[in-house]
């Protein structure tokens, strides 16, 4: 029989007691908030920040009592390399377990950003810059990067037309790559159910989105879009020029807001008064209603329309009828082109 000395026995008891105390302390630490009744505050985890640095910051802000216990539990859970950068809404009223789980799951503060329908990539870039999401130059560079276009299978010089207008939520410090990817993926998610219909009509994705972008810019009234789309489709079938003012404007660098007859004579790839068929690509980023208007157009024999100066349009079948409508609805100004199609 093995005899255990009194000293060894006592040391063993002390060791066991110490371990029990440590585990009890750790358990108490993990479930106990640093301060009861404390308010929420923003805690920032910078990109590339080490776990120890995060724990030190939490301790300094008095969001946790012990960074060592926090680190011990994080390593036990295997969370050492899985803290997502961003802004977090934390509070000393939260237990360390709750704080660690929130950090590990990456539940960061996000900010809503609404991209209006019909915005161009330049307008989107400026909006994102103004909101502090990403820098305009970085976004535009990415939106025109041939490697990015190839990755998504998008034909054309840029992502114009394929950045879906919607309300998004982005965290602080989000990369331009993530923003672009989110918007393009949303676009394909929205148009996927319409791809079969595009094939039925014999139209490519690019043709549909290009025409939808023109429809988007021509009218702000949803109920008119299928009719506007029918006019352009009818003109295309007859080999007529689209003669759409928004396409001309898109092709003018630094447009001053005044479309003149001189502008209509400018030779640009987007001047549909000069070219036949569709322009080289979309002129804006259309919403779903404009896209649906192209694949489900109204059944009409209209070939022309003119603004009635109240946001709506008058539609005509013949040039003579159209010219009469122009005289009625458009007050001619010297050197200014009346908005007609």
mmCIF file with all atom_site columns, C-alpha atoms in Angstrom, residues 230-304:
data_model
loop_
_atom_site.group_PDB
_atom_site.id
_atom_site.type_symbol
_atom_site.label_atom_id
_atom_site.label_alt_id
_atom_site.label_comp_id
_atom_site.label_asym_id
_atom_site.label_entity_id
_atom_site.label_seq_id
_atom_site.pdbx_PDB_ins_code
_atom_site.Cartn_x
_atom_site.Cartn_y
_atom_site.Cartn_z
_atom_site.occupancy
_atom_site.B_iso_or_equiv
_atom_site.pdbx_formal_charge
_atom_site.auth_seq_id
_atom_site.auth_comp_id
_atom_site.auth_asym_id
_atom_site.auth_atom_id
_atom_site.pdbx_PDB_model_num
ATOM 1  C CA . UNK A 1 230 ? -43.522 49.453 -75.613 1.00 0.00 ? 230 UNK A CA 1
ATOM 2  C CA . UNK A 1 231 ? -42.691 52.640 -77.533 1.00 0.00 ? 231 UNK A CA 1
ATOM 3  C CA . UNK A 1 232 ? -38.979 51.859 -77.585 1.00 0.00 ? 232 UNK A CA 1
ATOM 4  C CA . UNK A 1 233 ? -39.531 48.198 -78.435 1.00 0.00 ? 233 UNK A CA 1
ATOM 5  C CA . UNK A 1 234 ? -41.873 49.187 -81.280 1.00 0.00 ? 234 UNK A CA 1
ATOM 6  C CA . UNK A 1 235 ? -39.276 51.616 -82.616 1.00 0.00 ? 235 UNK A CA 1
ATOM 7  C CA . UNK A 1 236 ? -36.526 48.999 -82.419 1.00 0.00 ? 236 UNK A CA 1
ATOM 8  C CA . UNK A 1 237 ? -38.658 46.508 -84.355 1.00 0.00 ? 237 UNK A CA 1
ATOM 9  C CA . UNK A 1 238 ? -39.197 49.091 -87.096 1.00 0.00 ? 238 UNK A CA 1
ATOM 10 C CA . UNK A 1 239 ? -35.531 50.049 -87.250 1.00 0.00 ? 239 UNK A CA 1
ATOM 11 C CA . UNK A 1 240 ? -36.273 53.557 -85.978 1.00 0.00 ? 240 UNK A CA 1
ATOM 12 C CA . UNK A 1 241 ? -33.863 55.503 -83.806 1.00 0.00 ? 241 UNK A CA 1
ATOM 13 C CA . UNK A 1 242 ? -34.831 55.600 -80.127 1.00 0.00 ? 242 UNK A CA 1
ATOM 14 C CA . UNK A 1 243 ? -34.302 59.385 -79.888 1.00 0.00 ? 243 UNK A CA 1
ATOM 15 C CA . UNK A 1 244 ? -34.146 59.347 -76.096 1.00 0.00 ? 244 UNK A CA 1
ATOM 16 C CA . UNK A 1 245 ? -32.890 62.487 -74.369 1.00 0.00 ? 245 UNK A CA 1
ATOM 17 C CA . UNK A 1 246 ? -31.476 60.681 -71.295 1.00 0.00 ? 246 UNK A CA 1
ATOM 18 C CA . UNK A 1 247 ? -29.129 58.673 -73.513 1.00 0.00 ? 247 UNK A CA 1
ATOM 19 C CA . UNK A 1 248 ? -27.785 61.878 -75.055 1.00 0.00 ? 248 UNK A CA 1
ATOM 20 C CA . UNK A 1 249 ? -27.265 63.391 -71.607 1.00 0.00 ? 249 UNK A CA 1
ATOM 21 C CA . UNK A 1 250 ? -25.397 60.298 -70.422 1.00 0.00 ? 250 UNK A CA 1
ATOM 22 C CA . UNK A 1 251 ? -22.921 60.698 -73.265 1.00 0.00 ? 251 UNK A CA 1
ATOM 23 C CA . UNK A 1 252 ? -22.152 64.338 -72.411 1.00 0.00 ? 252 UNK A CA 1
ATOM 24 C CA . UNK A 1 253 ? -19.333 64.862 -69.942 1.00 0.00 ? 253 UNK A CA 1
ATOM 25 C CA . UNK A 1 254 ? -20.178 67.481 -67.288 1.00 0.00 ? 254 UNK A CA 1
ATOM 26 C CA . UNK A 1 255 ? -23.725 68.046 -68.566 1.00 0.00 ? 255 UNK A CA 1
ATOM 27 C CA . UNK A 1 256 ? -24.963 71.480 -67.411 1.00 0.00 ? 256 UNK A CA 1
ATOM 28 C CA . UNK A 1 257 ? -28.661 70.604 -67.245 1.00 0.00 ? 257 UNK A CA 1
ATOM 29 C CA . UNK A 1 258 ? -29.649 72.364 -70.469 1.00 0.00 ? 258 UNK A CA 1
ATOM 30 C CA . UNK A 1 259 ? -30.136 69.992 -73.411 1.00 0.00 ? 259 UNK A CA 1
ATOM 31 C CA . UNK A 1 260 ? -29.830 71.881 -76.701 1.00 0.00 ? 260 UNK A CA 1
ATOM 32 C CA . UNK A 1 261 ? -30.206 70.989 -80.361 1.00 0.00 ? 261 UNK A CA 1
ATOM 33 C CA . UNK A 1 262 ? -26.432 71.275 -80.593 1.00 0.00 ? 262 UNK A CA 1
ATOM 34 C CA . UNK A 1 263 ? -26.197 68.484 -78.013 1.00 0.00 ? 263 UNK A CA 1
ATOM 35 C CA . UNK A 1 264 ? -28.442 66.296 -80.154 1.00 0.00 ? 264 UNK A CA 1
ATOM 36 C CA . UNK A 1 265 ? -25.940 66.593 -82.987 1.00 0.00 ? 265 UNK A CA 1
ATOM 37 C CA . UNK A 1 266 ? -22.989 65.510 -80.854 1.00 0.00 ? 266 UNK A CA 1
ATOM 38 C CA . UNK A 1 267 ? -21.355 62.316 -82.011 1.00 0.00 ? 267 UNK A CA 1
ATOM 39 C CA . UNK A 1 268 ? -21.235 60.061 -78.969 1.00 0.00 ? 268 UNK A CA 1
ATOM 40 C CA . UNK A 1 269 ? -21.897 56.300 -78.694 1.00 0.00 ? 269 UNK A CA 1
ATOM 41 C CA . UNK A 1 270 ? -24.903 57.120 -76.498 1.00 0.00 ? 270 UNK A CA 1
ATOM 42 C CA . UNK A 1 271 ? -26.617 59.636 -78.791 1.00 0.00 ? 271 UNK A CA 1
ATOM 43 C CA . UNK A 1 272 ? -29.704 57.682 -79.862 1.00 0.00 ? 272 UNK A CA 1
ATOM 44 C CA . UNK A 1 273 ? -30.699 60.550 -82.150 1.00 0.00 ? 273 UNK A CA 1
ATOM 45 C CA . UNK A 1 274 ? -27.627 59.656 -84.222 1.00 0.00 ? 274 UNK A CA 1
ATOM 46 C CA . UNK A 1 275 ? -27.236 55.896 -83.759 1.00 0.00 ? 275 UNK A CA 1
ATOM 47 C CA . UNK A 1 276 ? -29.665 53.103 -84.506 1.00 0.00 ? 276 UNK A CA 1
ATOM 48 C CA . UNK A 1 277 ? -30.522 50.484 -81.954 1.00 0.00 ? 277 UNK A CA 1
ATOM 49 C CA . UNK A 1 278 ? -29.533 50.510 -78.305 1.00 0.00 ? 278 UNK A CA 1
ATOM 50 C CA . UNK A 1 279 ? -26.598 52.456 -76.860 1.00 0.00 ? 279 UNK A CA 1
ATOM 51 C CA . UNK A 1 280 ? -23.457 50.469 -75.863 1.00 0.00 ? 280 UNK A CA 1
ATOM 52 C CA . UNK A 1 281 ? -24.818 49.710 -72.404 1.00 0.00 ? 281 UNK A CA 1
ATOM 53 C CA . UNK A 1 282 ? -27.061 50.877 -69.553 1.00 0.00 ? 282 UNK A CA 1
ATOM 54 C CA . UNK A 1 283 ? -27.179 54.582 -68.724 1.00 0.00 ? 283 UNK A CA 1
ATOM 55 C CA . UNK A 1 284 ? -28.229 54.079 -65.089 1.00 0.00 ? 284 UNK A CA 1
ATOM 56 C CA . UNK A 1 285 ? -29.130 51.396 -62.569 1.00 0.00 ? 285 UNK A CA 1
ATOM 57 C CA . UNK A 1 286 ? -32.824 50.562 -63.022 1.00 0.00 ? 286 UNK A CA 1
ATOM 58 C CA . UNK A 1 287 ? -35.216 49.236 -60.413 1.00 0.00 ? 287 UNK A CA 1
ATOM 59 C CA . UNK A 1 288 ? -37.311 46.092 -60.734 1.00 0.00 ? 288 UNK A CA 1
ATOM 60 C CA . UNK A 1 289 ? -40.394 47.859 -62.127 1.00 0.00 ? 289 UNK A CA 1
ATOM 61 C CA . UNK A 1 290 ? -38.439 49.260 -65.070 1.00 0.00 ? 290 UNK A CA 1
ATOM 62 C CA . UNK A 1 291 ? -36.863 45.868 -65.756 1.00 0.00 ? 291 UNK A CA 1
ATOM 63 C CA . UNK A 1 292 ? -40.261 44.179 -65.620 1.00 0.00 ? 292 UNK A CA 1
ATOM 64 C CA . UNK A 1 293 ? -41.677 46.869 -67.921 1.00 0.00 ? 293 UNK A CA 1
ATOM 65 C CA . UNK A 1 294 ? -39.216 45.805 -70.622 1.00 0.00 ? 294 UNK A CA 1
ATOM 66 C CA . UNK A 1 295 ? -39.914 42.075 -70.368 1.00 0.00 ? 295 UNK A CA 1
ATOM 67 C CA . UNK A 1 296 ? -43.658 42.599 -69.869 1.00 0.00 ? 296 UNK A CA 1
ATOM 68 C CA . UNK A 1 297 ? -44.361 45.723 -71.961 1.00 0.00 ? 297 UNK A CA 1
ATOM 69 C CA . UNK A 1 298 ? -47.796 47.104 -72.658 1.00 0.00 ? 298 UNK A CA 1
ATOM 70 C CA . UNK A 1 299 ? -49.314 45.953 -75.952 1.00 0.00 ? 299 UNK A CA 1
ATOM 71 C CA . UNK A 1 300 ? -49.473 49.167 -77.963 1.00 0.00 ? 300 UNK A CA 1
ATOM 72 C CA . UNK A 1 301 ? -48.700 50.520 -81.403 1.00 0.00 ? 301 UNK A CA 1
ATOM 73 C CA . UNK A 1 302 ? -47.338 53.794 -80.037 1.00 0.00 ? 302 UNK A CA 1
ATOM 74 C CA . UNK A 1 303 ? -44.153 55.153 -81.586 1.00 0.00 ? 303 UNK A CA 1
ATOM 75 C CA . UNK A 1 304 ? -43.857 58.552 -79.903 1.00 0.00 ? 304 UNK A CA 1
#
